[in-house]
Structure formats: C-alpha cells, structure tokens
Amino acid sequence: MTLNLVQAWKGARARLEEAGVPGPVIDARLLVEAAAEATRVDIVTDPYRELTPAQEARLEEFVTRRTRREPVSHILGRKGFWKIMLRVTPDVLTPRPDTETVVEYVLRDFPEHAPWTVLDLGVGSGAILLAILAERPAARGLGVDISEEALAVARDNAASLGLANRVALLRADWSAGLEASSFDLVVSNPPYIASEVIGTLDPEVRDHEPRLALEGGADGLDHYRLLAPEILRVLKPGGRFAVEIGYDQKTQVEALFRDAGAVFVETIRDLGDRDRVVVGEKRALERAD
Ligand code: GLN
C-alpha cells in the first residue's frame, strides 16, 4: 500500500506509542520528515503527497530503530542546538537544550566585536563552542577532547558552519599542556553522572551515548575536582568560566571553584528552573596605580 504523508505520520506514531517510546507524536513527525524529504509545512499543506517506495522503506527502518530506543539524533545524524544545526554520531553527546544555558550566559556578557578567546574543554560535537563563535564574529576558540572520533565530528561541524578558520581542535587530556593565563573564557560540559546512576538513565542515553561523555566517578564530581584548578590556571586574570553541572551539584561545584581561587561564583538555572551552570571569574590583577 502506498502511504501519503499524513498516513505515514499516523502509522509511525501508532508504532512508537505501542512500543512505549516517549514523545511519539514529535518523533514520528521528525522521522517522516526525514524519510520522505518533507518539511514540517509539507505535512500540513500537502498531506496527501505519496511516499516513494524508497521513502517508505527508509521510514520503516527509522521507526524500527526508534522502537529499539535509538535516539532520533542518531537516526537522523543531526541535532539543532541554539541557532545552529550539528552533525551528531554515537561518538559524541547529543546536544541538549539545558546546555544552551551556557551559551546564553556567554552571549549576555561577552562583547560582539571584540577579539576574545574561548576554550571548550570536552568539546564533543562542538555544540557550545560553535554556537558561541557563530554569534561572535571576532572571537576565536580552541576545542579540546580526549576522543579523536569526537574531534572529527567537531571538525566537520566547524567546517559546515563556516567557522573552521576561527576554531582549533586539539586532542588532549583536558587542559594538560595548555599554557597558563591564555583564555578570556573557558566553557565545559564535563561528564557528571555518578557511576551507579548510569544504569538508571533512559535507554537512549544509557545504551547509545558515549559513557566517556557521561560518567563522573563515584559521586559524579571527579572531573570538576580536576577542572576547577585547571580552569583557573588557564584563564587570563579577569577571565570568566561557565561549566554545566547536574541539577543537584551546585553547592559542591561552587565550593570546588572557590577553593581554587575563583571569585563571583554563582549558579544559573536552566529553562526547567534547575541549577545548571556554575559561573565565576579569575581574580583580575591589582592595578599598580
Ligand atoms: N545532562 C546529561 C544527561 O543527563 C549529562 C551530561 C553530562 O554528563 N555532561 O543525560
């Protein structure tokens, strides 16, 4: 039987619902749009357009994968974040709306036309770094990751967004080897899930996203212990940082940064009103006069 767009959407939705997939309405629409090379508008304005046999076969494959709880971002190979579209693979964390809180903070406080520098520790797909650089045309950035596969994805994304000339990507263990007092801004979304919690996450995350990008040791805070003093080391005096945290980690992570010498430390909430981003500053140099 040949399916039209609206039948395809309904059928996909029913199968996702039956399989207990959360958010079946939106996911079905995204999968139909991609499989049928249709836009959101087409489904409304041209609902009786028929799918080709190849498009139907592709939709069948997409829906089957989704019923096995593969994330939509992996099936489509892309995910929107802030104002950019990113290529996404199983080697990187899929960008999440919560993380846009980091971008929002930076864009509020860093000038549009000044040539400042930003370091993204654990750059992954490049989401944070590239979203910032896309809106700050005079800024330059360095993205560091331990994963060569992740860096390849970030490199691709930088190129397709036309940002490759302002981004350097480096394989390193966090900030090891970087010079002190080098950056105006450091951002990071480090792995912060406690090891024993990983098994309780949604299957999309637990079974499909890189553990390397999620796991933060016994209490989830291992990486902040290392990063707090390191971020303070590589920041220029007066430079700022913004790091994502788990919703219940504010007190501990703020303390780690204060102990490392940071000033004006505070936590920003995400759109869901959960504590999400710890920000602060490296003390500026005293003026001699
Ligand atoms: N927020 C992510 C999740 O809960 C975790 C991201 C991270 O560890 N940095 O799936």
mmCIF file of C-alpha atoms and ligand atoms in Angstrom:
data_model
loop_
_atom_site.group_PDB
_atom_site.id
_atom_site.type_symbol
_atom_site.label_atom_id
_atom_site.label_comp_id
_atom_site.label_asym_id
_atom_site.label_seq_id
_atom_site.Cartn_x
_atom_site.Cartn_y
_atom_site.Cartn_z
ATOM 1 C CA MET A 1 0.000 0.000 0.000
ATOM 2 C CA THR A 2 1.244 3.448 -0.852
ATOM 3 C CA LEU A 3 1.264 5.826 2.082
ATOM 4 C CA ASN A 4 0.742 9.545 1.948
ATOM 5 C CA LEU A 5 2.425 11.917 4.407
ATOM 6 C CA VAL A 6 -0.388 12.048 6.909
ATOM 7 C CA GLN A 7 -0.935 8.270 6.863
ATOM 8 C CA ALA A 8 2.780 7.751 7.298
ATOM 9 C CA TRP A 9 2.812 10.081 10.281
ATOM 10 C CA LYS A 10 -0.165 8.385 11.935
ATOM 11 C CA GLY A 11 1.246 4.919 11.324
ATOM 12 C CA ALA A 12 4.661 5.832 12.698
ATOM 13 C CA ARG A 13 3.059 7.454 15.723
ATOM 14 C CA ALA A 14 0.979 4.365 16.474
ATOM 15 C CA ARG A 15 4.017 2.102 16.288
ATOM 16 C CA LEU A 16 6.088 4.320 18.559
ATOM 17 C CA GLU A 17 3.208 4.588 21.040
ATOM 18 C CA GLU A 18 2.756 0.841 21.064
ATOM 19 C CA ALA A 19 6.460 0.375 21.760
ATOM 20 C CA GLY A 20 6.227 2.795 24.703
ATOM 21 C CA VAL A 21 8.609 5.340 23.189
ATOM 22 C CA PRO A 22 8.298 8.692 24.979
ATOM 23 C CA GLY A 23 7.228 11.685 22.835
ATOM 24 C CA PRO A 24 5.788 9.600 19.956
ATOM 25 C CA VAL A 25 3.989 12.475 18.204
ATOM 26 C CA ILE A 26 7.026 14.667 17.667
ATOM 27 C CA ASP A 27 9.387 11.779 16.998
ATOM 28 C CA ALA A 28 7.046 10.325 14.366
ATOM 29 C CA ARG A 29 6.875 13.678 12.629
ATOM 30 C CA LEU A 30 10.665 14.099 12.638
ATOM 31 C CA LEU A 31 11.178 10.600 11.230
ATOM 32 C CA VAL A 32 8.549 11.067 8.497
ATOM 33 C CA GLU A 33 10.005 14.435 7.513
ATOM 34 C CA ALA A 34 13.479 12.955 7.181
ATOM 35 C CA ALA A 35 12.415 9.726 5.452
ATOM 36 C CA ALA A 36 10.097 11.495 2.987
ATOM 37 C CA GLU A 37 12.364 14.511 2.493
ATOM 38 C CA ALA A 38 9.437 16.665 3.520
ATOM 39 C CA THR A 39 9.321 19.805 5.600
ATOM 40 C CA ARG A 40 7.069 20.470 8.551
ATOM 41 C CA VAL A 41 4.993 22.687 6.272
ATOM 42 C CA ASP A 42 4.552 19.914 3.664
ATOM 43 C CA ILE A 43 2.783 17.681 6.177
ATOM 44 C CA VAL A 44 0.192 20.417 6.704
ATOM 45 C CA THR A 45 -0.105 21.861 3.200
ATOM 46 C CA ASP A 46 0.440 18.712 1.152
ATOM 47 C CA PRO A 47 -0.769 15.890 3.426
ATOM 48 C CA TYR A 48 -1.785 13.565 0.576
ATOM 49 C CA ARG A 49 1.603 13.590 -1.112
ATOM 50 C CA GLU A 50 2.617 9.971 -1.529
ATOM 51 C CA LEU A 51 5.864 8.498 -0.345
ATOM 52 C CA THR A 52 8.026 6.703 -2.894
ATOM 53 C CA PRO A 53 8.814 3.031 -2.189
ATOM 54 C CA ALA A 54 12.339 4.048 -1.185
ATOM 55 C CA GLN A 55 10.993 6.647 1.237
ATOM 56 C CA GLU A 56 8.601 4.103 2.752
ATOM 57 C CA ALA A 57 11.432 1.625 3.210
ATOM 58 C CA ARG A 58 13.538 4.290 4.861
ATOM 59 C CA LEU A 59 10.699 5.261 7.185
ATOM 60 C CA GLU A 60 10.247 1.613 8.131
ATOM 61 C CA GLU A 61 13.927 1.416 9.059
ATOM 62 C CA PHE A 62 13.828 4.677 11.044
ATOM 63 C CA VAL A 63 10.727 3.680 13.019
ATOM 64 C CA THR A 64 12.107 0.232 13.802
ATOM 65 C CA ARG A 65 15.330 1.788 15.097
ATOM 66 C CA ARG A 66 13.374 4.242 17.221
ATOM 67 C CA THR A 67 11.257 1.437 18.755
ATOM 68 C CA ARG A 68 14.596 -0.012 19.900
ATOM 69 C CA ARG A 69 15.189 3.310 21.663
ATOM 70 C CA GLU A 70 17.902 4.625 19.406
ATOM 71 C CA PRO A 71 17.864 8.426 19.815
ATOM 72 C CA VAL A 72 16.299 10.449 16.981
ATOM 73 C CA SER A 73 19.567 12.407 16.763
ATOM 74 C CA HIS A 74 21.434 9.207 15.857
ATOM 75 C CA ILE A 75 18.818 8.074 13.348
ATOM 76 C CA LEU A 76 18.838 11.452 11.592
ATOM 77 C CA GLY A 77 22.535 12.112 12.243
ATOM 78 C CA ARG A 78 21.865 15.672 13.305
ATOM 79 C CA LYS A 79 20.514 17.839 16.088
ATOM 80 C CA GLY A 80 19.671 21.520 16.366
ATOM 81 C CA PHE A 81 21.288 23.445 19.216
ATOM 82 C CA TRP A 82 20.818 27.145 19.926
ATOM 83 C CA LYS A 83 20.751 28.581 16.376
ATOM 84 C CA ILE A 84 22.951 26.003 14.651
ATOM 85 C CA MET A 85 22.466 22.502 13.215
ATOM 86 C CA LEU A 86 25.107 19.954 14.188
ATOM 87 C CA ARG A 87 26.114 16.594 12.826
ATOM 88 C CA VAL A 88 25.837 14.045 15.629
ATOM 89 C CA THR A 89 27.155 10.487 15.887
ATOM 90 C CA PRO A 90 27.276 7.917 18.712
ATOM 91 C CA ASP A 91 30.801 9.213 19.472
ATOM 92 C CA VAL A 92 29.509 12.486 20.922
ATOM 93 C CA LEU A 93 26.923 13.520 23.471
ATOM 94 C CA THR A 94 23.785 14.696 21.697
ATOM 95 C CA PRO A 95 23.463 18.431 22.434
ATOM 96 C CA ARG A 96 20.698 19.149 24.947
ATOM 97 C CA PRO A 97 18.552 22.239 25.442
ATOM 98 C CA ASP A 98 19.794 22.501 29.065
ATOM 99 C CA THR A 99 23.262 23.246 27.746
ATOM 100 C CA GLU A 100 22.003 26.303 25.878
ATOM 101 C CA THR A 101 22.090 27.988 29.316
ATOM 102 C CA VAL A 102 25.895 28.144 28.956
ATOM 103 C CA VAL A 103 25.605 29.852 25.574
ATOM 104 C CA GLU A 104 23.002 32.287 26.827
ATOM 105 C CA TYR A 105 25.231 33.384 29.710
ATOM 106 C CA VAL A 106 28.244 33.911 27.474
ATOM 107 C CA LEU A 107 26.368 35.889 24.849
ATOM 108 C CA ARG A 108 24.947 38.148 27.509
ATOM 109 C CA ASP A 109 28.345 39.070 28.902
ATOM 110 C CA PHE A 110 30.895 38.870 26.088
ATOM 111 C CA PRO A 111 31.034 41.707 23.545
ATOM 112 C CA GLU A 112 30.100 41.060 19.946
ATOM 113 C CA HIS A 113 33.004 42.697 18.139
ATOM 114 C CA ALA A 114 35.988 42.273 20.464
ATOM 115 C CA PRO A 115 38.599 39.612 19.623
ATOM 116 C CA TRP A 116 38.413 37.472 22.761
ATOM 117 C CA THR A 117 39.346 33.796 23.101
ATOM 118 C CA VAL A 118 37.370 30.820 24.347
ATOM 119 C CA LEU A 119 38.447 27.320 25.376
ATOM 120 C CA ASP A 120 35.903 24.463 25.383
ATOM 121 C CA LEU A 121 37.095 21.518 27.485
ATOM 122 C CA GLY A 122 35.488 18.292 26.257
ATOM 123 C CA VAL A 123 34.250 19.887 23.050
ATOM 124 C CA GLY A 124 32.351 16.811 21.772
ATOM 125 C CA SER A 125 30.256 17.740 18.726
ATOM 126 C CA GLY A 126 31.359 21.371 19.137
ATOM 127 C CA ALA A 127 27.904 22.478 20.263
ATOM 128 C CA ILE A 128 28.848 25.068 22.890
ATOM 129 C CA LEU A 129 31.955 26.391 21.164
ATOM 130 C CA LEU A 130 30.429 26.674 17.700
ATOM 131 C CA ALA A 131 27.146 28.197 18.927
ATOM 132 C CA ILE A 132 29.204 30.916 20.628
ATOM 133 C CA LEU A 133 31.551 31.561 17.701
ATOM 134 C CA ALA A 134 28.642 31.678 15.254
ATOM 135 C CA GLU A 135 27.381 34.741 17.108
ATOM 136 C CA ARG A 136 30.659 36.428 17.993
ATOM 137 C CA PRO A 137 32.464 37.013 14.670
ATOM 138 C CA ALA A 138 35.694 38.402 16.156
ATOM 139 C CA ALA A 139 36.149 35.653 18.770
ATOM 140 C CA ARG A 140 38.423 32.631 18.311
ATOM 141 C CA GLY A 141 38.208 29.261 20.006
ATOM 142 C CA LEU A 142 40.073 26.131 20.973
ATOM 143 C CA GLY A 143 38.171 22.881 21.487
ATOM 144 C CA VAL A 144 39.857 20.046 23.362
ATOM 145 C CA ASP A 145 38.715 16.451 23.597
ATOM 146 C CA ILE A 146 40.281 13.140 24.570
ATOM 147 C CA SER A 147 38.317 11.386 21.825
ATOM 148 C CA GLU A 148 39.713 11.506 18.307
ATOM 149 C CA GLU A 149 36.290 10.425 16.979
ATOM 150 C CA ALA A 150 34.585 13.333 18.739
ATOM 151 C CA LEU A 151 37.154 15.762 17.343
ATOM 152 C CA ALA A 152 36.385 14.520 13.828
ATOM 153 C CA VAL A 153 32.712 15.351 14.373
ATOM 154 C CA ALA A 154 33.565 18.792 15.795
ATOM 155 C CA ARG A 155 35.889 19.442 12.837
ATOM 156 C CA ASP A 156 33.118 18.574 10.394
ATOM 157 C CA ASN A 157 30.666 20.822 12.186
ATOM 158 C CA ALA A 158 33.122 23.731 12.289
ATOM 159 C CA ALA A 159 33.656 23.371 8.534
ATOM 160 C CA SER A 160 30.000 23.119 7.589
ATOM 161 C CA LEU A 161 29.176 26.173 9.708
ATOM 162 C CA GLY A 162 31.970 28.156 8.044
ATOM 163 C CA LEU A 163 33.828 28.543 11.337
ATOM 164 C CA ALA A 164 36.929 26.437 10.677
ATOM 165 C CA ASN A 165 39.173 29.495 10.326
ATOM 166 C CA ARG A 166 38.404 30.604 13.888
ATOM 167 C CA VAL A 167 38.495 27.220 15.625
ATOM 168 C CA ALA A 168 41.410 24.990 16.558
ATOM 169 C CA LEU A 169 40.763 21.439 17.736
ATOM 170 C CA LEU A 170 43.216 19.549 19.862
ATOM 171 C CA ARG A 171 43.370 16.053 21.260
ATOM 172 C CA ALA A 172 44.401 16.287 24.905
ATOM 173 C CA ASP A 173 43.539 15.146 28.394
ATOM 174 C CA TRP A 174 41.543 18.195 29.494
ATOM 175 C CA SER A 175 43.865 21.197 29.717
ATOM 176 C CA ALA A 176 47.121 19.225 30.017
ATOM 177 C CA GLY A 177 49.826 21.025 28.075
ATOM 178 C CA LEU A 178 47.956 24.320 27.694
ATOM 179 C CA GLU A 179 49.761 27.446 28.837
ATOM 180 C CA ALA A 180 48.671 29.366 31.913
ATOM 181 C CA SER A 181 46.713 32.623 31.569
ATOM 182 C CA SER A 182 45.722 32.027 27.944
ATOM 183 C CA PHE A 183 41.934 32.436 27.618
ATOM 184 C CA ASP A 184 39.286 35.085 28.269
ATOM 185 C CA LEU A 185 36.616 32.424 28.688
ATOM 186 C CA VAL A 186 36.528 28.711 29.493
ATOM 187 C CA VAL A 187 33.376 26.662 28.954
ATOM 188 C CA SER A 188 32.779 22.982 29.608
ATOM 189 C CA ASN A 189 30.057 20.371 29.862
ATOM 190 C CA PRO A 190 32.071 17.621 31.550
ATOM 191 C CA PRO A 191 30.754 14.131 32.340
ATOM 192 C CA TYR A 192 28.939 14.481 35.672
ATOM 193 C CA ILE A 193 26.675 11.474 36.195
ATOM 194 C CA ALA A 194 27.557 9.338 39.238
ATOM 195 C CA SER A 195 28.705 5.872 38.097
ATOM 196 C CA GLU A 196 25.930 3.996 39.856
ATOM 197 C CA VAL A 197 23.260 6.238 38.311
ATOM 198 C CA ILE A 198 24.282 5.456 34.724
ATOM 199 C CA GLY A 199 22.332 2.188 34.721
ATOM 200 C CA THR A 200 19.101 4.015 35.630
ATOM 201 C CA LEU A 201 19.210 6.510 32.739
ATOM 202 C CA ASP A 202 16.820 6.346 29.783
ATOM 203 C CA PRO A 203 17.858 3.658 27.272
ATOM 204 C CA GLU A 204 18.512 6.377 24.665
ATOM 205 C CA VAL A 205 21.275 7.730 26.891
ATOM 206 C CA ARG A 206 22.415 4.577 28.695
ATOM 207 C CA ASP A 207 22.686 2.345 25.631
ATOM 208 C CA HIS A 208 23.520 4.805 22.861
ATOM 209 C CA GLU A 209 25.511 7.758 24.138
ATOM 210 C CA PRO A 210 29.231 7.636 24.952
ATOM 211 C CA ARG A 211 29.856 6.712 28.577
ATOM 212 C CA LEU A 212 33.057 8.728 28.314
ATOM 213 C CA ALA A 213 30.926 11.869 28.000
ATOM 214 C CA LEU A 214 28.591 10.970 30.888
ATOM 215 C CA GLU A 215 30.376 9.303 33.769
ATOM 216 C CA GLY A 216 31.832 11.458 36.529
ATOM 217 C CA GLY A 217 33.018 8.822 39.018
ATOM 218 C CA ALA A 218 31.527 7.673 42.318
ATOM 219 C CA ASP A 219 29.820 10.994 43.169
ATOM 220 C CA GLY A 220 29.805 12.481 39.668
ATOM 221 C CA LEU A 221 32.259 15.206 40.691
ATOM 222 C CA ASP A 222 35.605 13.686 39.699
ATOM 223 C CA HIS A 223 36.121 15.891 36.670
ATOM 224 C CA TYR A 224 35.276 19.147 38.459
ATOM 225 C CA ARG A 225 37.916 18.343 41.087
ATOM 226 C CA LEU A 226 40.482 18.285 38.337
ATOM 227 C CA LEU A 227 38.953 21.033 36.207
ATOM 228 C CA ALA A 228 38.410 23.760 38.832
ATOM 229 C CA PRO A 229 42.119 24.456 39.489
ATOM 230 C CA GLU A 230 42.992 23.829 35.846
ATOM 231 C CA ILE A 231 40.368 26.271 34.560
ATOM 232 C CA LEU A 232 41.663 28.898 36.986
ATOM 233 C CA ARG A 233 45.186 28.227 35.722
ATOM 234 C CA VAL A 234 44.478 28.635 32.001
ATOM 235 C CA LEU A 235 42.187 31.683 32.367
ATOM 236 C CA LYS A 236 43.646 35.152 31.995
ATOM 237 C CA PRO A 237 43.276 37.332 35.108
ATOM 238 C CA GLY A 238 39.743 38.724 34.981
ATOM 239 C CA GLY A 239 38.652 35.876 32.666
ATOM 240 C CA ARG A 240 35.376 34.009 33.170
ATOM 241 C CA PHE A 241 34.227 30.417 33.167
ATOM 242 C CA ALA A 242 30.857 28.688 32.701
ATOM 243 C CA VAL A 243 30.553 24.950 33.370
ATOM 244 C CA GLU A 244 27.475 22.782 33.208
ATOM 245 C CA ILE A 245 26.558 20.758 36.314
ATOM 246 C CA GLY A 246 23.973 18.191 37.363
ATOM 247 C CA TYR A 247 20.872 19.757 38.944
ATOM 248 C CA ASP A 248 21.959 18.713 42.468
ATOM 249 C CA GLN A 249 25.668 19.604 42.296
ATOM 250 C CA LYS A 250 25.599 23.382 42.827
ATOM 251 C CA THR A 251 26.967 23.503 46.394
ATOM 252 C CA GLN A 252 29.834 21.107 45.806
ATOM 253 C CA VAL A 253 30.922 22.522 42.455
ATOM 254 C CA GLU A 254 30.724 26.130 43.640
ATOM 255 C CA ALA A 255 32.935 25.136 46.606
ATOM 256 C CA LEU A 256 35.480 23.477 44.321
ATOM 257 C CA PHE A 257 35.809 26.673 42.259
ATOM 258 C CA ARG A 258 36.004 28.942 45.330
ATOM 259 C CA ASP A 259 38.680 26.689 46.807
ATOM 260 C CA ALA A 260 40.589 27.010 43.536
ATOM 261 C CA GLY A 261 40.541 30.821 43.957
ATOM 262 C CA ALA A 262 37.598 31.831 41.760
ATOM 263 C CA VAL A 263 35.587 34.972 42.615
ATOM 264 C CA PHE A 264 31.979 35.994 41.853
ATOM 265 C CA VAL A 265 30.988 32.323 41.778
ATOM 266 C CA GLU A 266 27.281 31.712 41.247
ATOM 267 C CA THR A 267 24.915 29.222 39.642
ATOM 268 C CA ILE A 268 22.496 29.899 36.811
ATOM 269 C CA ARG A 269 19.268 27.953 36.357
ATOM 270 C CA ASP A 270 18.085 26.349 33.126
ATOM 271 C CA LEU A 271 14.690 26.820 31.494
ATOM 272 C CA GLY A 272 13.313 23.996 33.638
ATOM 273 C CA ASP A 273 14.367 26.063 36.696
ATOM 274 C CA ARG A 274 17.063 23.601 37.763
ATOM 275 C CA ASP A 275 20.573 24.602 38.831
ATOM 276 C CA ARG A 276 22.593 24.064 35.658
ATOM 277 C CA VAL A 277 25.650 26.265 35.105
ATOM 278 C CA VAL A 278 28.305 27.385 37.589
ATOM 279 C CA VAL A 279 29.977 30.617 36.511
ATOM 280 C CA GLY A 280 32.711 32.767 38.002
ATOM 281 C CA GLU A 281 35.849 34.738 37.430
ATOM 282 C CA LYS A 282 39.583 34.547 37.915
ATOM 283 C CA ARG A 283 40.604 37.485 40.073
ATOM 284 C CA ALA A 284 41.796 40.435 37.976
ATOM 285 C CA LEU A 285 45.328 41.749 38.548
ATOM 286 C CA GLU A 286 45.578 44.589 41.054
ATOM 287 C CA ARG A 287 46.321 47.849 39.339
ATOM 288 C CA ALA A 288 49.647 49.368 40.306
ATOM 289 C CA ASP A 289 48.423 52.982 40.226
HETATM 290 N N1 GLN B 1 22.675 16.094 31.051
HETATM 291 C C1 GLN B 1 23.157 14.852 30.556
HETATM 292 C C2 GLN B 1 22.175 13.743 30.896
HETATM 293 O O1 GLN B 1 21.579 13.773 31.938
HETATM 294 C C3 GLN B 1 24.531 14.515 31.105
HETATM 295 C C4 GLN B 1 25.542 15.401 30.545
HETATM 296 C C5 GLN B 1 26.873 15.270 31.211
HETATM 297 O O2 GLN B 1 27.230 14.310 31.919
HETATM 298 N N2 GLN B 1 27.643 16.255 30.988
HETATM 299 O O3 GLN B 1 21.976 12.865 30.108
#
